[in-house]
Amino acid sequence: MKLWLAPQGLHIEMARLGDETDIARLHAKGFYRGWSVEEFSSYILDEGRTPIYVAIDTKRRIAGFAMIRHLGDEAELITIAVDAKWRKKGIGRALLTAVLADLAMSPAKRLLLEVAADNTAAVRLYDQTGFTKVGERKGYYPRPDGSPATAIVMARDLG
Ligand SMILES: CC(C)(COP(=O)(O)OP(=O)(O)OC[C@H]1O[C@@H](n2cnc3c(N)ncnc32)[C@H](O)[C@@H]1OP(=O)(O)O)[C@@H](O)C(=O)NCCC(=O)NCCS
């Protein structure tokens, strides 16, 4: 079983069926467009392609999660979110570190991601974990006020 330690007495392991409702709820709070519980169930069942890493306590309460997609010799960080009451305690960094450690044992040579240019917290987290900007997509993210946000594309070599 894969397991990584995280701050605050939490640990990180792979999501399993039963986690999808909490993951969907957490995701919906962090993003303008959420995914359904059913979508997360199917991602969990397809762990070889779309692994989800959860930061949990001893009662399996989910403080945060990260999901990636394997794309041959590349992987993509699809989403990462930490519950608001658990933020700024090193859990996002621990999730990303676990993802990177796991990817080091995979064929992937590069991890890519997209982030809204105005998402300071996420951009700083990615800067700190070795990602660099490789592109920009203007008007990429829909926003409730109708003015779409620019996405920054970032990448990090693995291994
Ligand atoms: C981005 C997110 C996952 C960070 O999770 P977190 O657990 O709070 O992050 P950490 O405590 O591990 O912080 C790691 C680093 O990120 C940066 N960071 C985190 N929160 C920050 C904030 N509010 N402002 C500025 N920088 C911040 C800092 O550089 C921090 O390092 P430091 O504490 O040594 O300064 C969290 O803010 C979140 O869930 N946001 C909503 C969802 C989201 O935007 N996801 C990213 C989509 S691409």
CSV table of C-alpha atoms and ligand atoms in Angstrom, one decimal:
chain,number,residue,atom,x,y,z
A,1,MET,CA,0.0,0.0,0.0
A,2,LYS,CA,1.3,3.5,-0.9
A,3,LEU,CA,1.5,5.8,2.1
A,4,TRP,CA,3.2,9.2,2.7
A,5,LEU,CA,3.3,11.2,5.9
A,6,ALA,CA,1.7,14.7,6.0
A,7,PRO,CA,1.7,17.5,8.5
A,8,GLN,CA,-0.9,17.8,11.3
A,9,GLY,CA,-0.9,14.1,12.0
A,10,LEU,CA,-2.4,13.4,8.6
A,11,HIS,CA,-1.2,10.9,6.0
A,12,ILE,CA,-1.6,10.5,2.2
A,13,GLU,CA,-2.8,7.4,0.5
A,14,MET,CA,-4.6,6.5,-2.7
A,15,ALA,CA,-8.4,7.3,-2.8
A,16,ARG,CA,-10.7,4.3,-2.6
A,17,LEU,CA,-14.4,3.9,-3.3
A,18,GLY,CA,-16.4,5.6,-0.6
A,19,ASP,CA,-14.2,8.7,-0.7
A,20,GLU,CA,-15.9,10.1,-3.8
A,21,THR,CA,-18.6,12.1,-2.0
A,22,ASP,CA,-16.1,14.0,0.2
A,23,ILE,CA,-13.8,14.6,-2.7
A,24,ALA,CA,-16.6,16.0,-4.9
A,25,ARG,CA,-17.7,18.3,-2.1
A,26,LEU,CA,-14.2,19.6,-1.5
A,27,HIS,CA,-13.6,20.1,-5.2
A,28,ALA,CA,-16.9,22.0,-5.7
A,29,LYS,CA,-15.8,24.4,-2.9
A,30,GLY,CA,-12.5,25.1,-4.6
A,31,PHE,CA,-13.5,25.5,-8.2
A,32,TYR,CA,-16.2,27.3,-10.2
A,33,ARG,CA,-17.1,24.1,-12.1
A,34,GLY,CA,-17.1,21.0,-10.0
A,35,TRP,CA,-17.3,17.3,-11.0
A,36,SER,CA,-20.1,14.9,-10.0
A,37,VAL,CA,-19.7,12.2,-7.4
A,38,GLU,CA,-20.1,9.6,-10.2
A,39,GLU,CA,-17.2,11.2,-12.2
A,40,PHE,CA,-15.0,10.9,-9.1
A,41,SER,CA,-16.1,7.2,-8.6
A,42,SER,CA,-15.0,6.4,-12.1
A,43,TYR,CA,-11.7,8.2,-11.7
A,44,ILE,CA,-11.1,6.2,-8.4
A,45,LEU,CA,-11.9,2.9,-10.2
A,46,ASP,CA,-9.4,3.9,-13.0
A,47,GLU,CA,-6.5,4.4,-10.6
A,48,GLY,CA,-3.9,3.3,-13.2
A,49,ARG,CA,-4.9,6.3,-15.5
A,50,THR,CA,-6.3,8.9,-13.1
A,51,PRO,CA,-4.8,8.3,-9.6
A,52,ILE,CA,-6.3,10.4,-6.7
A,53,TYR,CA,-4.2,11.0,-3.6
A,54,VAL,CA,-6.0,11.9,-0.4
A,55,ALA,CA,-4.7,13.6,2.7
A,56,ILE,CA,-6.6,12.0,5.5
A,57,ASP,CA,-6.8,11.6,9.3
A,58,THR,CA,-7.1,8.4,11.2
A,59,LYS,CA,-10.9,8.5,10.7
A,60,ARG,CA,-10.4,8.9,7.0
A,61,ARG,CA,-11.7,12.4,7.0
A,62,ILE,CA,-10.3,14.1,3.9
A,63,ALA,CA,-8.4,17.4,4.3
A,64,GLY,CA,-7.2,17.6,0.7
A,65,PHE,CA,-6.6,15.7,-2.5
A,66,ALA,CA,-4.7,15.7,-5.7
A,67,MET,CA,-5.6,14.0,-9.0
A,68,ILE,CA,-3.3,13.3,-11.9
A,69,ARG,CA,-3.8,11.8,-15.4
A,70,HIS,CA,-1.1,9.6,-17.0
A,71,LEU,CA,-0.4,10.4,-20.6
A,72,GLY,CA,2.4,8.1,-21.7
A,73,ASP,CA,5.7,9.7,-21.0
A,74,GLU,CA,3.9,12.8,-19.5
A,75,ALA,CA,1.5,13.2,-16.7
A,76,GLU,CA,-0.9,16.1,-15.9
A,77,LEU,CA,-1.9,17.5,-12.5
A,78,ILE,CA,-5.7,17.7,-13.1
A,79,THR,CA,-6.6,19.2,-9.8
A,80,ILE,CA,-5.4,19.8,-6.2
A,81,ALA,CA,-7.5,21.2,-3.4
A,82,VAL,CA,-7.2,21.5,0.4
A,83,ASP,CA,-10.2,22.2,2.6
A,84,ALA,CA,-10.2,25.8,3.6
A,85,LYS,CA,-9.9,25.0,7.3
A,86,TRP,CA,-6.7,22.9,6.6
A,87,ARG,CA,-5.0,25.4,4.3
A,88,LYS,CA,-1.5,27.0,4.9
A,89,LYS,CA,-0.4,24.0,7.0
A,90,GLY,CA,1.8,22.3,4.4
A,91,ILE,CA,-0.8,19.9,3.2
A,92,GLY,CA,-0.9,21.1,-0.4
A,93,ARG,CA,2.9,20.8,-0.5
A,94,ALA,CA,2.7,17.3,1.0
A,95,LEU,CA,0.2,16.2,-1.6
A,96,LEU,CA,2.3,17.5,-4.4
A,97,THR,CA,5.4,15.8,-2.9
A,98,ALA,CA,3.6,12.5,-2.7
A,99,VAL,CA,2.5,12.8,-6.4
A,100,LEU,CA,6.1,13.6,-7.4
A,101,ALA,CA,7.5,10.6,-5.4
A,102,ASP,CA,4.9,8.3,-7.0
A,103,LEU,CA,5.6,9.6,-10.5
A,104,ALA,CA,9.3,9.0,-10.0
A,105,MET,CA,8.5,5.3,-10.2
A,106,SER,CA,6.4,5.7,-13.4
A,107,PRO,CA,7.4,6.1,-17.0
A,108,ALA,CA,6.4,9.8,-16.9
A,109,LYS,CA,9.2,12.2,-17.6
A,110,ARG,CA,7.4,15.4,-17.1
A,111,LEU,CA,4.4,16.7,-15.0
A,112,LEU,CA,2.3,19.5,-16.6
A,113,LEU,CA,-0.4,21.6,-15.1
A,114,GLU,CA,-2.6,24.6,-15.8
A,115,VAL,CA,-3.3,27.3,-13.2
A,116,ALA,CA,-5.2,30.6,-13.2
A,117,ALA,CA,-2.7,33.4,-13.4
A,118,ASP,CA,-4.4,35.2,-10.4
A,119,ASN,CA,-4.3,32.1,-8.2
A,120,THR,CA,-1.4,33.3,-6.1
A,121,ALA,CA,-1.4,30.5,-3.5
A,122,ALA,CA,-1.3,27.8,-6.2
A,123,VAL,CA,1.3,29.6,-8.4
A,124,ARG,CA,3.6,30.0,-5.4
A,125,LEU,CA,3.2,26.4,-4.4
A,126,TYR,CA,4.1,25.2,-7.9
A,127,ASP,CA,7.1,27.7,-8.0
A,128,GLN,CA,8.3,26.2,-4.8
A,129,THR,CA,8.1,22.7,-5.9
A,130,GLY,CA,10.2,23.2,-9.1
A,131,PHE,CA,7.6,24.0,-11.8
A,132,THR,CA,8.4,26.6,-14.4
A,133,LYS,CA,6.1,28.5,-16.8
A,134,VAL,CA,6.0,27.0,-20.3
A,135,GLY,CA,3.0,28.8,-21.8
A,136,GLU,CA,-0.1,30.9,-21.3
A,137,ARG,CA,-3.7,30.5,-22.4
A,138,LYS,CA,-5.7,33.7,-22.4
A,139,GLY,CA,-9.4,33.6,-21.6
A,140,TYR,CA,-9.1,29.9,-20.6
A,141,TYR,CA,-11.0,29.7,-17.3
A,142,PRO,CA,-14.7,30.7,-17.2
A,143,ARG,CA,-15.6,32.9,-14.3
A,144,PRO,CA,-19.0,33.6,-12.7
A,145,ASP,CA,-18.7,37.4,-13.5
A,146,GLY,CA,-18.2,36.6,-17.2
A,147,SER,CA,-14.6,37.7,-17.5
A,148,PRO,CA,-12.5,34.6,-18.2
A,149,ALA,CA,-9.1,34.2,-16.5
A,150,THR,CA,-5.8,33.5,-18.1
A,151,ALA,CA,-4.3,30.1,-17.5
A,152,ILE,CA,-0.5,29.6,-17.0
A,153,VAL,CA,0.9,26.3,-18.2
A,154,MET,CA,3.7,25.0,-16.0
A,155,ALA,CA,5.9,22.0,-16.2
A,156,ARG,CA,8.4,20.1,-14.1
A,157,ASP,CA,10.9,17.4,-15.1
A,158,LEU,CA,10.6,14.1,-13.2
A,159,GLY,CA,13.4,11.9,-11.9
B,1,LIG,C1,-3.5,25.9,-3.6
B,1,LIG,C2,-3.8,25.1,-2.4
B,1,LIG,C3,-4.0,23.6,-2.8
B,1,LIG,C4,-2.6,25.2,-1.4
B,1,LIG,O1,-2.8,24.3,-0.4
B,1,LIG,P1,-2.2,24.6,1.1
B,1,LIG,O2,-2.3,23.3,1.9
B,1,LIG,O3,-2.9,25.7,1.7
B,1,LIG,O4,-0.7,24.9,0.8
B,1,LIG,P2,0.6,24.7,1.7
B,1,LIG,O5,0.2,25.1,3.1
B,1,LIG,O6,1.2,23.4,1.5
B,1,LIG,O7,1.5,25.9,1.2
B,1,LIG,C5,2.6,25.6,0.3
B,1,LIG,C6,3.1,27.0,-0.3
B,1,LIG,O8,2.1,27.5,-1.1
B,1,LIG,C7,2.0,28.9,-1.1
B,1,LIG,N1,0.8,29.3,-0.5
B,1,LIG,C8,-0.2,28.6,0.1
B,1,LIG,N2,-1.2,29.4,0.4
B,1,LIG,C9,-0.9,30.6,0.1
B,1,LIG,C10,-1.6,31.9,0.2
B,1,LIG,N3,-2.8,32.0,0.7
B,1,LIG,N4,-1.0,33.0,-0.3
B,1,LIG,C11,0.2,32.9,-0.8
B,1,LIG,N5,0.9,31.8,-1.0
B,1,LIG,C12,0.4,30.6,-0.5
B,1,LIG,C13,3.2,29.3,-0.2
B,1,LIG,O9,4.3,29.5,-1.0
B,1,LIG,C14,3.4,28.1,0.7
B,1,LIG,O10,4.6,27.9,1.2
B,1,LIG,P3,5.1,28.6,2.6
B,1,LIG,O11,4.0,28.3,3.6
B,1,LIG,O12,6.4,28.0,2.9
B,1,LIG,O13,5.1,30.1,2.3
B,1,LIG,C15,-5.0,25.6,-1.6
B,1,LIG,O14,-4.9,27.0,-1.4
B,1,LIG,C16,-6.4,25.4,-2.3
B,1,LIG,O15,-7.0,24.3,-2.1
B,1,LIG,N6,-6.9,26.3,-3.1
B,1,LIG,C17,-8.2,26.2,-3.8
B,1,LIG,C18,-8.1,25.2,-4.9
B,1,LIG,C19,-7.0,25.6,-5.9
B,1,LIG,O16,-6.9,26.8,-6.3
B,1,LIG,N7,-6.2,24.6,-6.4
B,1,LIG,C20,-5.2,24.8,-7.4
B,1,LIG,C21,-5.7,24.8,-8.8
B,1,LIG,S1,-4.5,24.8,-10.0
